[in-house]
GROMACS .gro file of C-alpha atoms in nm:
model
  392
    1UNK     CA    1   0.000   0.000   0.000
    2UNK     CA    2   0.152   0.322  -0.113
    3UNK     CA    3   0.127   0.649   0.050
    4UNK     CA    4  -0.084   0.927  -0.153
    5UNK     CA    5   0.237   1.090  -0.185
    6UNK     CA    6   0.416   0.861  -0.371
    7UNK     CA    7   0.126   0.823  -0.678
    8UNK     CA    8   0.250   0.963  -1.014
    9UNK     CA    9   0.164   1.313  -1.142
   10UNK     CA   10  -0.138   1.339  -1.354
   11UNK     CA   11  -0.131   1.495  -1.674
   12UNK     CA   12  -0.237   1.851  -1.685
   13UNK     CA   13  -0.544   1.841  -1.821
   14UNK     CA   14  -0.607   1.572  -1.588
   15UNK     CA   15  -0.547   1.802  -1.330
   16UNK     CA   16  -0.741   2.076  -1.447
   17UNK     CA   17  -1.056   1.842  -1.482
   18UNK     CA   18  -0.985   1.721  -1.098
   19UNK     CA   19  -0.933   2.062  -1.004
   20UNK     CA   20  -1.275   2.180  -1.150
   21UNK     CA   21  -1.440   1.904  -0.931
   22UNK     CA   22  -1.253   2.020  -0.652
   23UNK     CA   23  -1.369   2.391  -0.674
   24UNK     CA   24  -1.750   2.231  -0.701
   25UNK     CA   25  -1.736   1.990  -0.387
   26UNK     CA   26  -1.522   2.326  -0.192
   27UNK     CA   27  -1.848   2.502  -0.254
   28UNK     CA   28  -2.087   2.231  -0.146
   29UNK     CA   29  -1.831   2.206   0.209
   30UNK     CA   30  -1.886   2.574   0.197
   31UNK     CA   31  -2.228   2.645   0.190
   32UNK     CA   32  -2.281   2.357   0.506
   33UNK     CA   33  -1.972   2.385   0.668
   34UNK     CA   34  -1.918   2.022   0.634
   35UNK     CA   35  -2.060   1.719   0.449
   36UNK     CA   36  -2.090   1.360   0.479
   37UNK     CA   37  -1.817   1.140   0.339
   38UNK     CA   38  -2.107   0.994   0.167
   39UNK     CA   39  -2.172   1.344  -0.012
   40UNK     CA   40  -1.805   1.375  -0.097
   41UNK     CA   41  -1.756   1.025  -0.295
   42UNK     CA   42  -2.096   1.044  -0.497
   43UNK     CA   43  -1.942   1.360  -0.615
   44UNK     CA   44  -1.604   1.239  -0.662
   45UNK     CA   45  -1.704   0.921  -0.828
   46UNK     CA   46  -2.068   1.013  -0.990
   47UNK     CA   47  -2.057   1.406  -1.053
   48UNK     CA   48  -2.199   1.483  -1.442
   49UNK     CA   49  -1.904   1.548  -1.651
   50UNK     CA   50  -1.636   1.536  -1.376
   51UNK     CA   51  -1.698   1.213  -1.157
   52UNK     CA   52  -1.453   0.947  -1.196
   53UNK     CA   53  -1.734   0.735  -1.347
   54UNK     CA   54  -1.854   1.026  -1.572
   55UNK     CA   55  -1.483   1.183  -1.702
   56UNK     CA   56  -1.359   1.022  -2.041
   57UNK     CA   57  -1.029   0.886  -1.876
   58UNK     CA   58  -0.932   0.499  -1.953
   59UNK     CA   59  -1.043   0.299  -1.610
   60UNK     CA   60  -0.980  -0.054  -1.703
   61UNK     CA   61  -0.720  -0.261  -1.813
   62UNK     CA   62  -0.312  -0.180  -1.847
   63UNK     CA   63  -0.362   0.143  -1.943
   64UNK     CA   64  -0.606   0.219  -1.623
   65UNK     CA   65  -0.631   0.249  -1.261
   66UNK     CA   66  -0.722  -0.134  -1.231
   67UNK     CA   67  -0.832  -0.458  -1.380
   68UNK     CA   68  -1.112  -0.657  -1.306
   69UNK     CA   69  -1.154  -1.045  -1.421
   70UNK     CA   70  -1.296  -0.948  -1.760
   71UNK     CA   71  -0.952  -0.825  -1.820
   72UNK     CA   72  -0.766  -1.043  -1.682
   73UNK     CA   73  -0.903  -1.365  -1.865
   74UNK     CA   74  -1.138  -1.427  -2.084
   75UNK     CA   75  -1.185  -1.811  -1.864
   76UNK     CA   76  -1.395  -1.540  -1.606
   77UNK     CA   77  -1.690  -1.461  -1.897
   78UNK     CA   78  -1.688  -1.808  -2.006
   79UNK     CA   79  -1.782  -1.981  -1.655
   80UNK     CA   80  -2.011  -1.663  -1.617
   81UNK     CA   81  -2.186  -1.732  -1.931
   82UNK     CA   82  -2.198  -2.089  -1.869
   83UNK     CA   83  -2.459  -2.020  -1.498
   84UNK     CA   84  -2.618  -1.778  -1.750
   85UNK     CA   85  -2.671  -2.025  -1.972
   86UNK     CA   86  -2.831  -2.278  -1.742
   87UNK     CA   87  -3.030  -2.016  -1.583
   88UNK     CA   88  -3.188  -1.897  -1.903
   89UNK     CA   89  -3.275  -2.231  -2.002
   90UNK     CA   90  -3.535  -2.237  -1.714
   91UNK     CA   91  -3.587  -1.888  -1.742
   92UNK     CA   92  -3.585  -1.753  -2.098
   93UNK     CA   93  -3.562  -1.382  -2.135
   94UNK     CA   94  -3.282  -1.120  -2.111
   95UNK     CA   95  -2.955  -1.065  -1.974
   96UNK     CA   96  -2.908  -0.727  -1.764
   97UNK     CA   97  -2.579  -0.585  -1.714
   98UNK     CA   98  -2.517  -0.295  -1.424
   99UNK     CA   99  -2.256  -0.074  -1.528
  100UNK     CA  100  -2.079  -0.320  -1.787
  101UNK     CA  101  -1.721  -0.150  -1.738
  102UNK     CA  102  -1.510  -0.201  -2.052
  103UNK     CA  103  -1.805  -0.405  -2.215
  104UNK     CA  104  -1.536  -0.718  -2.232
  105UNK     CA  105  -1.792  -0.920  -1.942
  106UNK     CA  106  -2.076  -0.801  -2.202
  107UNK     CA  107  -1.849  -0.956  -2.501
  108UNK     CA  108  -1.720  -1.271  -2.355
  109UNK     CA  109  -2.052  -1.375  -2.265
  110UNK     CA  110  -2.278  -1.379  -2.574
  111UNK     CA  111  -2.003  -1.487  -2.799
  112UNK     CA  112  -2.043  -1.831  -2.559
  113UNK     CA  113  -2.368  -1.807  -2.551
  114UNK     CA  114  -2.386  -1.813  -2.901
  115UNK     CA  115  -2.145  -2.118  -2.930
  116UNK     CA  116  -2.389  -2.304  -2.782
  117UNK     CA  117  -2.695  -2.193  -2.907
  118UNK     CA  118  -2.855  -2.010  -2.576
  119UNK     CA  119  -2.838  -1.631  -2.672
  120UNK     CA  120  -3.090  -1.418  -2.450
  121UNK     CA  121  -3.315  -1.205  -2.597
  122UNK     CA  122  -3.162  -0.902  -2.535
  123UNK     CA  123  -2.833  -0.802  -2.359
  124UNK     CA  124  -2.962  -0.484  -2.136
  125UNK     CA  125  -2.642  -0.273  -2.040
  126UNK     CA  126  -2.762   0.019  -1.733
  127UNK     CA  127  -2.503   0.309  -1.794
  128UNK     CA  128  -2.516   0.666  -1.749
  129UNK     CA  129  -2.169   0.760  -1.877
  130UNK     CA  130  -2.229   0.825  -2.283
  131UNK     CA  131  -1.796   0.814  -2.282
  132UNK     CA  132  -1.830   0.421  -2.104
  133UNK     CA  133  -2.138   0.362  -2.332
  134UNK     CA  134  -1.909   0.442  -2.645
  135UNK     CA  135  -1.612   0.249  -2.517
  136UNK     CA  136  -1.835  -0.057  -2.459
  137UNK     CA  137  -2.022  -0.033  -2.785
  138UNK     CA  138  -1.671  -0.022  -2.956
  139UNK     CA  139  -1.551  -0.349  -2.742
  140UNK     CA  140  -1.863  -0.524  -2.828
  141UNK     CA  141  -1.811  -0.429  -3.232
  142UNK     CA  142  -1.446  -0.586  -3.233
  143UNK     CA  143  -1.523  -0.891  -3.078
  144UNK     CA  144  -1.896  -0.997  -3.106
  145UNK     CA  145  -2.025  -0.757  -3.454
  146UNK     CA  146  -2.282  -1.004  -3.534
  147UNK     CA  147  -2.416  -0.938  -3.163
  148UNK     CA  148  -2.412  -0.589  -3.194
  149UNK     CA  149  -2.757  -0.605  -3.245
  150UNK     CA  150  -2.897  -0.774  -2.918
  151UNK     CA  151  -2.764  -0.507  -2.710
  152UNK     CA  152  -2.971  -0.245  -2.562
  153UNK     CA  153  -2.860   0.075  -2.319
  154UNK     CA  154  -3.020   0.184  -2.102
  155UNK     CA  155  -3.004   0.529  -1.855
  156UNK     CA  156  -3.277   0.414  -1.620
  157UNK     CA  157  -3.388   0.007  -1.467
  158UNK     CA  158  -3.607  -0.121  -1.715
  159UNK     CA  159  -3.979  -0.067  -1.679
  160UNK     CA  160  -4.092  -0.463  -1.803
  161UNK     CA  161  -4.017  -0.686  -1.538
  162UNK     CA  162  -3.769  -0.917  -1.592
  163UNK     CA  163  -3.725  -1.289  -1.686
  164UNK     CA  164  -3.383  -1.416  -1.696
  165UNK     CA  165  -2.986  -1.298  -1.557
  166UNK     CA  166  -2.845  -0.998  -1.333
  167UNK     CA  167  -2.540  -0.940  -1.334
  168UNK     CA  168  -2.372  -0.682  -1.089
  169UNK     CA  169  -1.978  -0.728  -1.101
  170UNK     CA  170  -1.767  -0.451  -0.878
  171UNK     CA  171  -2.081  -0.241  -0.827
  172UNK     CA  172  -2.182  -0.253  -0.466
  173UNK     CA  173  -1.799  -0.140  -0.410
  174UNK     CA  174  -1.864   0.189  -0.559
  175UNK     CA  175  -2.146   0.274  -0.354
  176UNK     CA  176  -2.123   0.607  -0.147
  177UNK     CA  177  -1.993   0.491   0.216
  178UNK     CA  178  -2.099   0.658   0.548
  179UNK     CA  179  -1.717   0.672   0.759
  180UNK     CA  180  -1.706   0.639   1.121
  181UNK     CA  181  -1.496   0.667   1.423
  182UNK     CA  182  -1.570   0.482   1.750
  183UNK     CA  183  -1.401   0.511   2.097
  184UNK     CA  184  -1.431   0.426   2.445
  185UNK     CA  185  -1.821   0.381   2.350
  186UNK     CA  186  -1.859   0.730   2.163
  187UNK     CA  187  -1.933   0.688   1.795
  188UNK     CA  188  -1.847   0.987   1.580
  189UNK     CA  189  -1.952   1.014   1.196
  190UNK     CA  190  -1.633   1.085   0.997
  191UNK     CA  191  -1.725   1.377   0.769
  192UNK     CA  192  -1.567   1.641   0.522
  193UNK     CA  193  -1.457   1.986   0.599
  194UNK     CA  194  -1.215   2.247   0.487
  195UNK     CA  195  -0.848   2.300   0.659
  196UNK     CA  196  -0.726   2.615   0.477
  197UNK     CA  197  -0.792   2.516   0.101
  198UNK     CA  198  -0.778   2.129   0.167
  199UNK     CA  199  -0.983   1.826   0.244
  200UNK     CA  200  -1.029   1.680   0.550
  201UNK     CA  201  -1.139   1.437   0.829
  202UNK     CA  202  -1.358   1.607   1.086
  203UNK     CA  203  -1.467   1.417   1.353
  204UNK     CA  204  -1.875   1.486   1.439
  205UNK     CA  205  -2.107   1.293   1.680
  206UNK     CA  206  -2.289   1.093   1.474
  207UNK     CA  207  -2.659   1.144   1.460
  208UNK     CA  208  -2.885   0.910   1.615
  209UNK     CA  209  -2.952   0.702   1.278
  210UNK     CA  210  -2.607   0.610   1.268
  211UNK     CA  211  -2.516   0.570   1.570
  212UNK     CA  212  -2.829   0.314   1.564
  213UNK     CA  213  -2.658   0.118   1.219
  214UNK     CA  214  -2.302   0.119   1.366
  215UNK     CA  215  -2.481  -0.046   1.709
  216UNK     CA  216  -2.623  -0.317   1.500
  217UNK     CA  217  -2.351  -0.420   1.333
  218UNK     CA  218  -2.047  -0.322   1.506
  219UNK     CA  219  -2.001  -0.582   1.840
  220UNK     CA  220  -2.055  -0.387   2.165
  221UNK     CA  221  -1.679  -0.459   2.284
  222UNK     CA  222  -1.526  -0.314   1.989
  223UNK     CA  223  -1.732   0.032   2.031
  224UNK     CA  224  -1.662   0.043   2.416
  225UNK     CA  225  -1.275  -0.001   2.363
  226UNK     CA  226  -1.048   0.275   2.451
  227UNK     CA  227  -0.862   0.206   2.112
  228UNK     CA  228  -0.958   0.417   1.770
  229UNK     CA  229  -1.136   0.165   1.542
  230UNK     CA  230  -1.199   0.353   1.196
  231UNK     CA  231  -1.449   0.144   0.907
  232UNK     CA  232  -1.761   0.257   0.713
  233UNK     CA  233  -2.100   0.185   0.601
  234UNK     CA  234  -2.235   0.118   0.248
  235UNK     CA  235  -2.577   0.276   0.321
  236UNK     CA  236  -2.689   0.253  -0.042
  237UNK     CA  237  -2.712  -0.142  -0.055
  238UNK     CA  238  -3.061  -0.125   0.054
  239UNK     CA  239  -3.219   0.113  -0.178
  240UNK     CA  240  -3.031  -0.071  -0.471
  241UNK     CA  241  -3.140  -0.432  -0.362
  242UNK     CA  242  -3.522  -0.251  -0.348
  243UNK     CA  243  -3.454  -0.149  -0.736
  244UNK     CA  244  -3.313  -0.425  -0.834
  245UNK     CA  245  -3.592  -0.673  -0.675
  246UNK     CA  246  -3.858  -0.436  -0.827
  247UNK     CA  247  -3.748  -0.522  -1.182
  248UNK     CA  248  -3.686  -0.872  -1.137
  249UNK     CA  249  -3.960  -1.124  -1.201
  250UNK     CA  250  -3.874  -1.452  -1.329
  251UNK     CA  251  -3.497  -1.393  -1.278
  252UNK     CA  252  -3.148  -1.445  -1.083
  253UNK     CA  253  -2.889  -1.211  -1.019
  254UNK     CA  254  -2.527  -1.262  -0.988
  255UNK     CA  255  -2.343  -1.026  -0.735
  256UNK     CA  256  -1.974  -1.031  -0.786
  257UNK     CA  257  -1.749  -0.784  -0.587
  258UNK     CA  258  -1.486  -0.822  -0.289
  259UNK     CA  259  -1.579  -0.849   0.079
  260UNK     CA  260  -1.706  -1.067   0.367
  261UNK     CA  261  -1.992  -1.165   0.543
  262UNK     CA  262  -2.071  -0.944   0.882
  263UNK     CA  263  -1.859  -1.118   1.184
  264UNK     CA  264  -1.535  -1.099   0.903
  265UNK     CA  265  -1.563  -0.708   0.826
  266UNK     CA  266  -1.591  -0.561   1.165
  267UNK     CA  267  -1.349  -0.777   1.350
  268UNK     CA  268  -1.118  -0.613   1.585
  269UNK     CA  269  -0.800  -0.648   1.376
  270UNK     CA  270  -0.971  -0.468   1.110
  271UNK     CA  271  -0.985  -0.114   1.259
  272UNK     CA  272  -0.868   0.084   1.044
  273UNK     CA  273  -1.181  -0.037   0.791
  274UNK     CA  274  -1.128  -0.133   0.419
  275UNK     CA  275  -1.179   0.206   0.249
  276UNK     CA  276  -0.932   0.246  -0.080
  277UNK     CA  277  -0.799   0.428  -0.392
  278UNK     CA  278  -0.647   0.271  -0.682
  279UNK     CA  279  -0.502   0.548  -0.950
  280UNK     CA  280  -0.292   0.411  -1.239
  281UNK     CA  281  -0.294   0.034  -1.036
  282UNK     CA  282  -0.133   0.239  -0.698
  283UNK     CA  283  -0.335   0.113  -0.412
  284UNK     CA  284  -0.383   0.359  -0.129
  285UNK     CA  285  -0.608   0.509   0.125
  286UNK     CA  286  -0.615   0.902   0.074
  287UNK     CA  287  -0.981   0.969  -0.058
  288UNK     CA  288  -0.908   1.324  -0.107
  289UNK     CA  289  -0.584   1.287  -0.365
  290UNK     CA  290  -0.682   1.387  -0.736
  291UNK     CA  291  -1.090   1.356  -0.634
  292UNK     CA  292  -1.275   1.236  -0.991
  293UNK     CA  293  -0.920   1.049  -1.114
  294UNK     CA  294  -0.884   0.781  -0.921
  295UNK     CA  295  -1.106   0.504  -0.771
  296UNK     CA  296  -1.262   0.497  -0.433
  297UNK     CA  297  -1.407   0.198  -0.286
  298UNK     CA  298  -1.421  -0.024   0.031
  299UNK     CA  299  -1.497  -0.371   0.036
  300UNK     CA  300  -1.896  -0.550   0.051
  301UNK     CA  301  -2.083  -0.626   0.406
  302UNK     CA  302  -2.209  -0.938   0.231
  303UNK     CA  303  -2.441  -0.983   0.551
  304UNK     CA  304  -2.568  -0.613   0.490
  305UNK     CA  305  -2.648  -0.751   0.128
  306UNK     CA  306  -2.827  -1.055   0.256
  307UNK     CA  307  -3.023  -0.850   0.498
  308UNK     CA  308  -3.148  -0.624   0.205
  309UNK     CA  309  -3.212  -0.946  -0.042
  310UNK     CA  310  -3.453  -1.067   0.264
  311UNK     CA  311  -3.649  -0.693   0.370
  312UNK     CA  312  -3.716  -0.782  -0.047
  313UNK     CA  313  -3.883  -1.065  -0.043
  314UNK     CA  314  -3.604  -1.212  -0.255
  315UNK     CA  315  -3.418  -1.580  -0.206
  316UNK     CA  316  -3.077  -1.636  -0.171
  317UNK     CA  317  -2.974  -1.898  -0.396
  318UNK     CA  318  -2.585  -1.923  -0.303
  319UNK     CA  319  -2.298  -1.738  -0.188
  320UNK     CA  320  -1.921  -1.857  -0.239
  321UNK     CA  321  -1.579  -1.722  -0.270
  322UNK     CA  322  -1.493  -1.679  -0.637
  323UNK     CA  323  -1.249  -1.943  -0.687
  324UNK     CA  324  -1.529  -2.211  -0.567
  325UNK     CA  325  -1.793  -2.111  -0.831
  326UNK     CA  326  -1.537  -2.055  -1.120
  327UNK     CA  327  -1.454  -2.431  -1.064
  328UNK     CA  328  -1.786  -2.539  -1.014
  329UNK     CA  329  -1.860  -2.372  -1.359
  330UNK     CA  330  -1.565  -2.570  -1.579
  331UNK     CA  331  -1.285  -2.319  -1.513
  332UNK     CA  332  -1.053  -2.647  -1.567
  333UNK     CA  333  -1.262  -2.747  -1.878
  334UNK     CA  334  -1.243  -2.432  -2.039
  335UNK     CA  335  -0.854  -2.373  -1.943
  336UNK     CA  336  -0.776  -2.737  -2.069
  337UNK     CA  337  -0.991  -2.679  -2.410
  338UNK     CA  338  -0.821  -2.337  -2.436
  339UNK     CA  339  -0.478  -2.517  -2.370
  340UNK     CA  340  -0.473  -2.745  -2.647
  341UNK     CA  341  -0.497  -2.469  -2.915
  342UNK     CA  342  -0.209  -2.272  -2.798
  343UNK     CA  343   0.172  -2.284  -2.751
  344UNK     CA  344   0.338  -2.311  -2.467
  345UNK     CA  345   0.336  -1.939  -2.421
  346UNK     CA  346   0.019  -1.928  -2.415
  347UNK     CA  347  -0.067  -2.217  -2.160
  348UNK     CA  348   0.170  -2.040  -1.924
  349UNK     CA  349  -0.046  -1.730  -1.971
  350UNK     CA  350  -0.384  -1.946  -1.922
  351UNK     CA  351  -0.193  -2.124  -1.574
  352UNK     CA  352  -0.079  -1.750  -1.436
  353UNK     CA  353  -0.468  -1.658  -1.524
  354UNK     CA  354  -0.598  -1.939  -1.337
  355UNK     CA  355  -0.390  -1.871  -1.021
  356UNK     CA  356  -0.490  -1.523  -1.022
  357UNK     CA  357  -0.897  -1.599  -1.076
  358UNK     CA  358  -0.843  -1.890  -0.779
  359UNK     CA  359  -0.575  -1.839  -0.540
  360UNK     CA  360  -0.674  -1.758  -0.177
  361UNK     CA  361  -0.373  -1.468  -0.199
  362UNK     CA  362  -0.519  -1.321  -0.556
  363UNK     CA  363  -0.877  -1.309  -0.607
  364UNK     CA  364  -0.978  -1.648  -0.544
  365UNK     CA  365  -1.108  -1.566  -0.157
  366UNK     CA  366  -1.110  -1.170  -0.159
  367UNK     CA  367  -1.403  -1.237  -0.401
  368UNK     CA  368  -1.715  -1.337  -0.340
  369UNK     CA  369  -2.033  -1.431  -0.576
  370UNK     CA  370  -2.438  -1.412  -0.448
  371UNK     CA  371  -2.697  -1.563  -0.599
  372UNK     CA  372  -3.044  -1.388  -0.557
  373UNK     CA  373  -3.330  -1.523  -0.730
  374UNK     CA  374  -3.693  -1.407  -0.781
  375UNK     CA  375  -3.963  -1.677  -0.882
  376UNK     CA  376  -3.665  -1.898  -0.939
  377UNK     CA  377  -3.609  -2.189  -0.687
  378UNK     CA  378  -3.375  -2.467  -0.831
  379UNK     CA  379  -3.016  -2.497  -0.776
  380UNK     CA  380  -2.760  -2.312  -0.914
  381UNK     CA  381  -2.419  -2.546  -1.067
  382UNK     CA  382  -2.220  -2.248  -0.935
  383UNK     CA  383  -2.273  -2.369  -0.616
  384UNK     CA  384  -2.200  -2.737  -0.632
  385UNK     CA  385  -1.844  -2.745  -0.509
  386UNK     CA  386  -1.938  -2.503  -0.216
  387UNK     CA  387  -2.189  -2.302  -0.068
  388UNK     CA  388  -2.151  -2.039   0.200
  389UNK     CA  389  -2.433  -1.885   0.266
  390UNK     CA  390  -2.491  -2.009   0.665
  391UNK     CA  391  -2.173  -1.785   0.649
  392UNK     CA  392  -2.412  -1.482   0.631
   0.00000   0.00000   0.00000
């Protein structure tokens, strides 16, 4: 982990575009003296024009701030594609894509759908950002043209309900967060204020609604402590497990992101919380550093997520670390077939992909995958090798 001081120089226009979001969120601090950290990252992240998720720079891949398992191997769409495949052949209907990134997921999935004959309806892709729209319209032209044509964007959840796949991969992650402090059983809300021309922590007492969440979920010995302990609170799952339930009908979504279930997040080792930036693939933990060029996340509450899935009426159909559903859905099989049509080169390039995708150390147990169905009650293969979901 590197400190914010030690991250490369952004270009200068770069900079200027950061440095017009900064003037905008000094304002907003201005005009209340303070805001939550919430308030700060759906600006830095989600502001029109400026955002991180809204400016034109590259996000994904090499030439990015970091790469997700669409980039790293194509093995990740094909196992994807194959529970997609096997849900849509009970379900019929669409596929529907939140915020499909570089549009490779998008990509690598119909073109194995369409191997084996089970292409959805439509392919449904939610995105707000025309700049990510345009970069994953020109992904999906190089590598699927013929597909071109089943894909549909969208700027708002679709108003039919829906028969058929979710998919949410490294959303809930972005979500604005809610920071806190607690001590010696005093919880404080960390919030965002001004020191001379800067951003910073300021310490508040939180309000009664959050003192009430971080009481639920935070154990009673941790908040009465006499040591610091620092984490957050992704306060938008609910509302976006609501949306997402009220569009789904005959249907199963796939949440794929990092994190752990409740008992895991707030331990006591973990006290200084998960929050983190990634700018050109530098991992750190200044928020504040280049606001709208660099990434800010902090890791899933998969027990928050379950909570949600159940206010919803929704089932949950399984939850297991990554590496256990890739398996489960012919990782091997698809690295072997892959294998036999390459050199050597290449099968060293497949082996170093499957390590990364499965290795407890990589993203094998950092990563998690949910299964929440609607109207949908048989069992997923995903699943098969493992399921986790007493864990919640």
């Amino acid at each position: 982990m590197l400190h914010a001081n030690e991250l490369p120089e952004p270009s200068e226009s770069a900079l200027a575009v950061s440095n017009e979001l900064r003037d905008y969120i000094r304002r907003a601090i201005a005009t209340h003296g303070h805001i939550g950290f919430d308030d700060y990252m759906q600006m830095a992240l989600y502001k029109t024009g400026l955002g991180y998720y809204q400016a034109g720079a590259v996000k994904l891949g090499t030439e990015g701030d970091f790469i997700t398992a669409p980039e790293l191997s194509p093995m990740f769409g094909s196992c994807i594609a194959r529970q997609c495949r096997e849900i849509l052949e009970n379900t019929g209907g669409r596929i529907f894509e939140f915020g499909a990134g570089s549009g490779l997921l998008a990509a690598q999935i119909l073109a194995d759908l369409e191997k084996t004959g089970g292409l959805p309806e439509s392919y449904e892709i939610l995105e707000f950002s025309p700049l990510m729209r345009e970069r994953q319209r020109q992904t999906l032209a190089q590598y699927v043209p013929t597909l071109l044509n089943r894909v549909k964007w969208l700027s708002q959840l679709p108003q039919a309900p829906l028969d058929g796949v979710i998919l949410a991969n490294e959303i809930l992650d972005a979500l604005p967060l809610k920071c806190f402090k607690t001590i010696a059983g005093k919880i404080y809300e960390r919030r965002v204020h001004l020191v001379g021309n800067e951003f910073s922590w300021l310490d508040a007492p939180a309000d009664p609604l959050l003192s009430k969440q971080v009481r639920r979920v935070v154990s009673r010995n941790i908040i009465n402590h006499s040591s610091e302990y620092v984490s957050e609170i992704n306060i938008g799952v609910q509302p976006w497990i609501i949306d997402m339930s009220r569009m789904m009908r005959d249907a199963v979504a796939l949440i794929i992101d990092y994190g752990y279930p409740r008992q895991e997040y707030y331990h006591p080792q973990r006290s200084n919380g998960t929050l983190q930036c990634y700018f050109r693939h530098r991992k750190h933990t200044d928020p504040f550093r280049y606001p709208g060029l660099q990434d800010i996340t902090a890791s899933v509450d998969f027990t928050n997520v379950a909570e949600a899935v159940d206010i919803c009426d929704l089932q949950i159909l399984g939850f297991s670390e990554q590496a256990n559903f890739l398996l489960a859905t012919g990782l091997l099989d698809e690295a072997e077939q892959r294998s036999s049509t390459v050199n050597d080169v290449g099968r060293l390039r497949i082996a170093h992909e499957i390590k990364v995708l499965t290795l407890p150390t990589e993203m094998g147990a950092s990563f998690k995958v949910l299964a929440v169905g609607k109207g949908y009650n048989l069992a997923l293969s995903g699943f098969k090798l493992r399921d986790d979901r007493r864990r919640l």
